[in-house]
Tab-separated table of C-alpha atoms and ligand atoms in Angstrom:
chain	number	residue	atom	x	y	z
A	783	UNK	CA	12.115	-19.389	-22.187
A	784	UNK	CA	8.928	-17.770	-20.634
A	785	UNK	CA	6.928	-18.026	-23.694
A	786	UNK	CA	5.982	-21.626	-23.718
A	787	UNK	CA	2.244	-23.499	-24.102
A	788	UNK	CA	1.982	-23.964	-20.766
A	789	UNK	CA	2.929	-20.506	-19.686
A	790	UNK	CA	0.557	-19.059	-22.490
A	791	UNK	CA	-2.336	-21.587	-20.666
A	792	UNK	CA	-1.582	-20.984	-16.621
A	793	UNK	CA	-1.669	-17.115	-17.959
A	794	UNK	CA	-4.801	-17.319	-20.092
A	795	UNK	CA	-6.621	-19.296	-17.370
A	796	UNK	CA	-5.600	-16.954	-14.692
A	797	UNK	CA	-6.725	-13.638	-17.264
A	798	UNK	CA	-9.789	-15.533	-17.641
A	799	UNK	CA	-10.941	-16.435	-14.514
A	800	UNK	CA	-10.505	-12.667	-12.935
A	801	UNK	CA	-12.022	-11.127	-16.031
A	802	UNK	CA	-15.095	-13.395	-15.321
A	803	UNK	CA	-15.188	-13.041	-11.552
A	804	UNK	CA	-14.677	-9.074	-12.111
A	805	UNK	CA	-17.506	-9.346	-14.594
A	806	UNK	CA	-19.694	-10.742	-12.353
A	807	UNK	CA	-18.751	-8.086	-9.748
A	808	UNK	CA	-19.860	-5.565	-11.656
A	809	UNK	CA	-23.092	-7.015	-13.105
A	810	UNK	CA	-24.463	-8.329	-9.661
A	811	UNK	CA	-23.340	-4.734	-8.190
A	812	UNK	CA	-25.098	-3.204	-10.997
A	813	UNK	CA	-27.959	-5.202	-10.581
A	814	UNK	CA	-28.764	-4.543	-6.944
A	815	UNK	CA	-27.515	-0.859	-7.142
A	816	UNK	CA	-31.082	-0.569	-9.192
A	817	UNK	CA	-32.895	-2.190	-5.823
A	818	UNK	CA	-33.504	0.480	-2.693
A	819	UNK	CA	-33.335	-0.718	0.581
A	820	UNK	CA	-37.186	-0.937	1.672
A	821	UNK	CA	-35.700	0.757	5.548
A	822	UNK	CA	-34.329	3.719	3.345
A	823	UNK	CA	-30.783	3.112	4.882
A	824	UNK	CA	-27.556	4.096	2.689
A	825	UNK	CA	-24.103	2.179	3.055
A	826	UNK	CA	-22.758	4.255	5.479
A	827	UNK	CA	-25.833	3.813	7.515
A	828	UNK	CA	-25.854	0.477	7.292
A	829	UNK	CA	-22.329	0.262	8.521
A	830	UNK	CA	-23.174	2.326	11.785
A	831	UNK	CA	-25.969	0.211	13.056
A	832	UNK	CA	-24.272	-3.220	12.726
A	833	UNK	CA	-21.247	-1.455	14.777
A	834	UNK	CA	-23.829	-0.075	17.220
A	835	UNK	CA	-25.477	-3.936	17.179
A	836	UNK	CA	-22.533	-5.351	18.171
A	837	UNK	CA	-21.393	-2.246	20.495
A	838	UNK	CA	-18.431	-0.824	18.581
A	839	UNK	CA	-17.920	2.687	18.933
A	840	UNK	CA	-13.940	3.613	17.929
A	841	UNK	CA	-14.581	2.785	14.305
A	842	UNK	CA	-15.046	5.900	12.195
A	843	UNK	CA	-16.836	5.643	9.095
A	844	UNK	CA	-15.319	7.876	6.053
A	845	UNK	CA	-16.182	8.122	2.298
A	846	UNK	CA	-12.994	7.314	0.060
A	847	UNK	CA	-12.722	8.640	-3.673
A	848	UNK	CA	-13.070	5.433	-6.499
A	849	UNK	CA	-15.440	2.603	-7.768
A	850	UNK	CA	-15.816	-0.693	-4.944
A	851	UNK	CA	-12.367	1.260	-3.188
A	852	UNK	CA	-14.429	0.482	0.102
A	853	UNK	CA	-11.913	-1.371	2.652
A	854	UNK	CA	-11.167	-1.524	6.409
A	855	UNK	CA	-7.917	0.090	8.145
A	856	UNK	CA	-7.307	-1.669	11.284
A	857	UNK	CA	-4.389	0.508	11.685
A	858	UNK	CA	-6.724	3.563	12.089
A	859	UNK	CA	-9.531	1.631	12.667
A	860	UNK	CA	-11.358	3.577	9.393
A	861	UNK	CA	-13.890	2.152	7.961
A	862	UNK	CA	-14.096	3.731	4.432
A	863	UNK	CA	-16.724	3.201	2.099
A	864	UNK	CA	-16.630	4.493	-1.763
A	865	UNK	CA	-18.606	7.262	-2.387
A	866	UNK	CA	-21.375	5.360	-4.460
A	867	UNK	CA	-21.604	3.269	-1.346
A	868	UNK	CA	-21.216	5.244	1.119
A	869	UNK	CA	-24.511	7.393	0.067
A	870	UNK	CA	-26.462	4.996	-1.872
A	871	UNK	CA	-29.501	3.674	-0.286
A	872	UNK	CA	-29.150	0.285	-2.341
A	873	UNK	CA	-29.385	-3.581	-1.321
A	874	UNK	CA	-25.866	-3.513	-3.356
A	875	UNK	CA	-24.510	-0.886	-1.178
A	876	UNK	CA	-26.231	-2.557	1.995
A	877	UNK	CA	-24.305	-5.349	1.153
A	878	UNK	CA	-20.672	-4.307	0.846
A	879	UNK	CA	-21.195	-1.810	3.626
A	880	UNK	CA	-21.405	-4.864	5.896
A	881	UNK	CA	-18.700	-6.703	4.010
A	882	UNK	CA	-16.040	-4.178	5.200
A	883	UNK	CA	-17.849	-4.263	9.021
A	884	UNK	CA	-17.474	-7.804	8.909
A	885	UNK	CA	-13.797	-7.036	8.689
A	886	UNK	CA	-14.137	-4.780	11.677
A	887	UNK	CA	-15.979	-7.080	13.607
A	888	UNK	CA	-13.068	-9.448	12.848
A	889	UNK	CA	-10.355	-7.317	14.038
A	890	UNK	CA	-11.763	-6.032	17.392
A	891	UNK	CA	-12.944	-10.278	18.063
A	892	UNK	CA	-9.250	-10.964	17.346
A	893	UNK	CA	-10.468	-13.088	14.324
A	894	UNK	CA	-7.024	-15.517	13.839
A	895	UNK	CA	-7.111	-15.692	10.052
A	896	UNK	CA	-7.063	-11.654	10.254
A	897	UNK	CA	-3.834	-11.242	11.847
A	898	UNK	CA	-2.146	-14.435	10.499
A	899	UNK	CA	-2.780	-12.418	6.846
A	900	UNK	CA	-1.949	-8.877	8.314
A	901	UNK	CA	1.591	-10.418	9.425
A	902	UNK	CA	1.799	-12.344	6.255
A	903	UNK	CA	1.719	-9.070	4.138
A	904	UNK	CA	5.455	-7.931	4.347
A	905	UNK	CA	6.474	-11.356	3.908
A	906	UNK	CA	4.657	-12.143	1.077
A	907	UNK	CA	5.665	-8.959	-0.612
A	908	UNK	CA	9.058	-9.651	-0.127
A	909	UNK	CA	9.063	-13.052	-0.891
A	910	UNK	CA	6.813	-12.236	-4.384
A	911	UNK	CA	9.306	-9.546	-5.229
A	912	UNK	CA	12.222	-11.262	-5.391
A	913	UNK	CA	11.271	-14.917	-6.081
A	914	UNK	CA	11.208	-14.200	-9.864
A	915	UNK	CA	14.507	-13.738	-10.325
A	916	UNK	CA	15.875	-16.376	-8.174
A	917	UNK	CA	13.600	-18.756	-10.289
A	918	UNK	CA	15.101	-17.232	-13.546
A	919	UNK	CA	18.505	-18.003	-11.880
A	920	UNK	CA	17.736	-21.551	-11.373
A	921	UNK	CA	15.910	-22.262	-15.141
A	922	UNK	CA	19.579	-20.713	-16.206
A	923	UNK	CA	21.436	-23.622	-13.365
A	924	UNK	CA	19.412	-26.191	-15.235
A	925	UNK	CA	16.890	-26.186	-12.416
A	926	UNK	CA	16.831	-29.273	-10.168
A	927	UNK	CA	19.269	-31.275	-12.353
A	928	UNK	CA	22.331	-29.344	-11.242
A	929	UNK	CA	23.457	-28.874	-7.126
A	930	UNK	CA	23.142	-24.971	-7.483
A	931	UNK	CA	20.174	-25.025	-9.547
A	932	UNK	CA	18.330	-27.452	-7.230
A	933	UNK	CA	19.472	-24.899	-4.352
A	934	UNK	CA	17.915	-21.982	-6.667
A	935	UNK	CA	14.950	-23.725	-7.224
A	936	UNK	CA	13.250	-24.563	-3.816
A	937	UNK	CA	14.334	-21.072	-2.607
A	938	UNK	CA	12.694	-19.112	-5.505
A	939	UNK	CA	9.563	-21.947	-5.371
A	940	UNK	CA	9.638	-21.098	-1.374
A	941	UNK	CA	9.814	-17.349	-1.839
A	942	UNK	CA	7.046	-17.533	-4.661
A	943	UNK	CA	4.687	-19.786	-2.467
A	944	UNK	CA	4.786	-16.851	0.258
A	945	UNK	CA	2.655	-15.105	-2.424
A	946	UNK	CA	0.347	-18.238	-2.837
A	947	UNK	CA	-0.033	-18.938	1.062
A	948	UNK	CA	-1.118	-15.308	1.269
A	949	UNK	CA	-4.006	-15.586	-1.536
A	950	UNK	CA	-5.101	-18.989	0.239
A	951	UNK	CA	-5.266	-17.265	3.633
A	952	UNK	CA	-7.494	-14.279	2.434
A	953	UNK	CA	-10.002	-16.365	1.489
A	954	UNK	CA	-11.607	-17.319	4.947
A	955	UNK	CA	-11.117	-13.792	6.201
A	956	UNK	CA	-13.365	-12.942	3.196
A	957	UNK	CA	-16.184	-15.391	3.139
A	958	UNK	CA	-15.815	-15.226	7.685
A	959	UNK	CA	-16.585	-11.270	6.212
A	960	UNK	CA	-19.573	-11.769	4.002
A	961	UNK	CA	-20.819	-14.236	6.555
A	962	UNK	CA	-20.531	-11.791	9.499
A	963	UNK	CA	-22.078	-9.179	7.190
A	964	UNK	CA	-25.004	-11.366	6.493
A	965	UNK	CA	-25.833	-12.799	9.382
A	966	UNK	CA	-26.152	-9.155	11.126
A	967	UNK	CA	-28.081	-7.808	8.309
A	968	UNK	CA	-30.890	-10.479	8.644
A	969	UNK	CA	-30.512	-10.845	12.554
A	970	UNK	CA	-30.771	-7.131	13.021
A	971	UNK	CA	-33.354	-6.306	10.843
A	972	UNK	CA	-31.653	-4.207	8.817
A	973	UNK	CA	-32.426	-6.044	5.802
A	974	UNK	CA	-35.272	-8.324	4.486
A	975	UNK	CA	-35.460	-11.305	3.461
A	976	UNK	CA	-35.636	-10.987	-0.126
A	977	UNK	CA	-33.251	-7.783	-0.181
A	978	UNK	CA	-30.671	-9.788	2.326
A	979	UNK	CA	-30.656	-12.709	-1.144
A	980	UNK	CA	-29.496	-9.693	-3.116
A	981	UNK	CA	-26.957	-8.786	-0.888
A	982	UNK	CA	-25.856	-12.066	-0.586
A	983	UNK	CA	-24.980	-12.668	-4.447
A	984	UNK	CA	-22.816	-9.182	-4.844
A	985	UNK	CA	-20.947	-10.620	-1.827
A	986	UNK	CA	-20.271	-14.671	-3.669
A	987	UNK	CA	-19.376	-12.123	-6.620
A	988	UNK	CA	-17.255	-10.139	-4.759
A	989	UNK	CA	-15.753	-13.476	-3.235
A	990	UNK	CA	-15.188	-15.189	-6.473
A	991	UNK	CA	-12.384	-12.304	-7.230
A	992	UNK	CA	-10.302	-13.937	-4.162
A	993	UNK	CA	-10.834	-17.289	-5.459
A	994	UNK	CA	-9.599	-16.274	-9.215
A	995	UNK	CA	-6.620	-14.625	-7.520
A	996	UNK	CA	-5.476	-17.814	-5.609
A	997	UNK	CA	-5.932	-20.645	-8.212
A	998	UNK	CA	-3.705	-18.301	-10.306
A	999	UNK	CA	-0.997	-17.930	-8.047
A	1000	UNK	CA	-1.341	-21.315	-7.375
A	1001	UNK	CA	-0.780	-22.350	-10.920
A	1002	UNK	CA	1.629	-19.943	-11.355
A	1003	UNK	CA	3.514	-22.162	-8.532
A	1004	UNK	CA	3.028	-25.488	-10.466
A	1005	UNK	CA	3.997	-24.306	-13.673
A	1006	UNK	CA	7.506	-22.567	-11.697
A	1007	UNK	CA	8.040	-25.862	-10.124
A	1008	UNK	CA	7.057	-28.322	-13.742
A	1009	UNK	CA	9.701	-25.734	-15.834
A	1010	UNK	CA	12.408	-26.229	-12.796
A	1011	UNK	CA	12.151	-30.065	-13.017
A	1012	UNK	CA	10.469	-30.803	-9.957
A	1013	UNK	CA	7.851	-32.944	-11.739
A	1014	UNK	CA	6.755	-34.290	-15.297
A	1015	UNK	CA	8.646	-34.213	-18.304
A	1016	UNK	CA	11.821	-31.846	-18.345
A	1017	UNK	CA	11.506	-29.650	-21.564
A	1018	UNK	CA	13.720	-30.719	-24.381
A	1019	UNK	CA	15.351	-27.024	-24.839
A	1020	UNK	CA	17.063	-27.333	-21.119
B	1624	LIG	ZN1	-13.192	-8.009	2.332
């Protein structure tokens, strides 16, 4: 009952869509990797003088194993950076060395979105986890149609949205990032003009992935919700 035309299309949209945003990732990084920073700075340098701009000094800065693996721990309060980043002296490295600051900057300015989504986690994990089967349940009640099934339904669409919400909520806490990033690169003077353009399209790139990631959980939603009868046609097989 999952293999349907309009399960095959919310999938094949959803593959698409990352494939093309990861695509882009990887050419724009690849792209700017080839460009040196004109001030000679690598990543990890980068990373220390926007947390010195904006006086920051409990944030340690660590290489991590892996390809664009760079992310901030606000448990730990760790910045780390991969390893091509962390020692490249590269506009594209520039650039997603003050991606994961912005993060930092976002956690010690008690940036809401941040710990709305750092709360959100367990629940969305939870609620992801188990959602599918109560959803299965509820195709198998005859979805909205029957008392039980109509029960099943909102609770496994509920649980599933958890998931959704979560993928909606990352996305200001990752352009609020890039922006951060940005604007300290050019205000500082750590980048130029023309370097801080580069910097800024591995970043929309790097963004687009979030994007991709939401409108497919969010179609993931509408097709749950079309198959349980909450709209549309009910399929002729129910
Ligand atoms: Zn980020």
């Amino acid at each position: 009952m999952f293999f349907d035309l309009p399960y095959l299309i919310v999938i094949g949209v959803g593959m698409l869509l990352s494939l093309a945003a990861a695509g882009m990732v990887k050419a724009t990084f690849a792209r700017y990797s080839r460009v040196a920073t004109r001030s000679g700075l690598s990543g990890a340098e980068v990373a220390q003088a926007i947390l010195s701009a904006n006086g920051i000094r409990d944030v340690t800065i660590e290489p991590v194993a892996g390809n664009l693996s760079d992310h901030y721990d606000p448990r730990t309060k760790t910045l780390r950076l991969s390893e091509p980043v962390y020692a490249s002296r590269t506009v594209a490295a520039a650039g997603v060395a003050a991606h994961e600051v912005g993060h930092a900057l976002q956690h010690a300015h008690g940036y809401a979105p941040l710990k709305f989504r750092s709360a959100w986690v367990p629940i969305a994990n939870t609620g992801g986890g188990i959602s599918i089967f109560i959803i299965m349940a509820a195709m198998m009640l005859g979805g909205v149609a029957t008392k039980n099934g109509a029960l099943a339904a909102y609770i496994g669409l509920g649980l599933f949205a958890c998931t959704t919400v979560f993928t909606l909520i990352t996305l200001p806490v990752e352009f609020d990032a890039s922006r951060r990033a940005l604007m300290t690169l050019e205000a500082g003077g750590i980048l130029r003009s023309d370097e801080i353009h580069g910097a800024r399209s591995v970043l929309n790139a790097a963004a687009l992935t979030y994007v991709a990631a939401f409108v497919t959980s969010l179609l993931t939603l509408l097709y749950y919700a079309w198959r349980l009868g909450l709209f549309g046609q009910r399929n002729r097989d129910e």
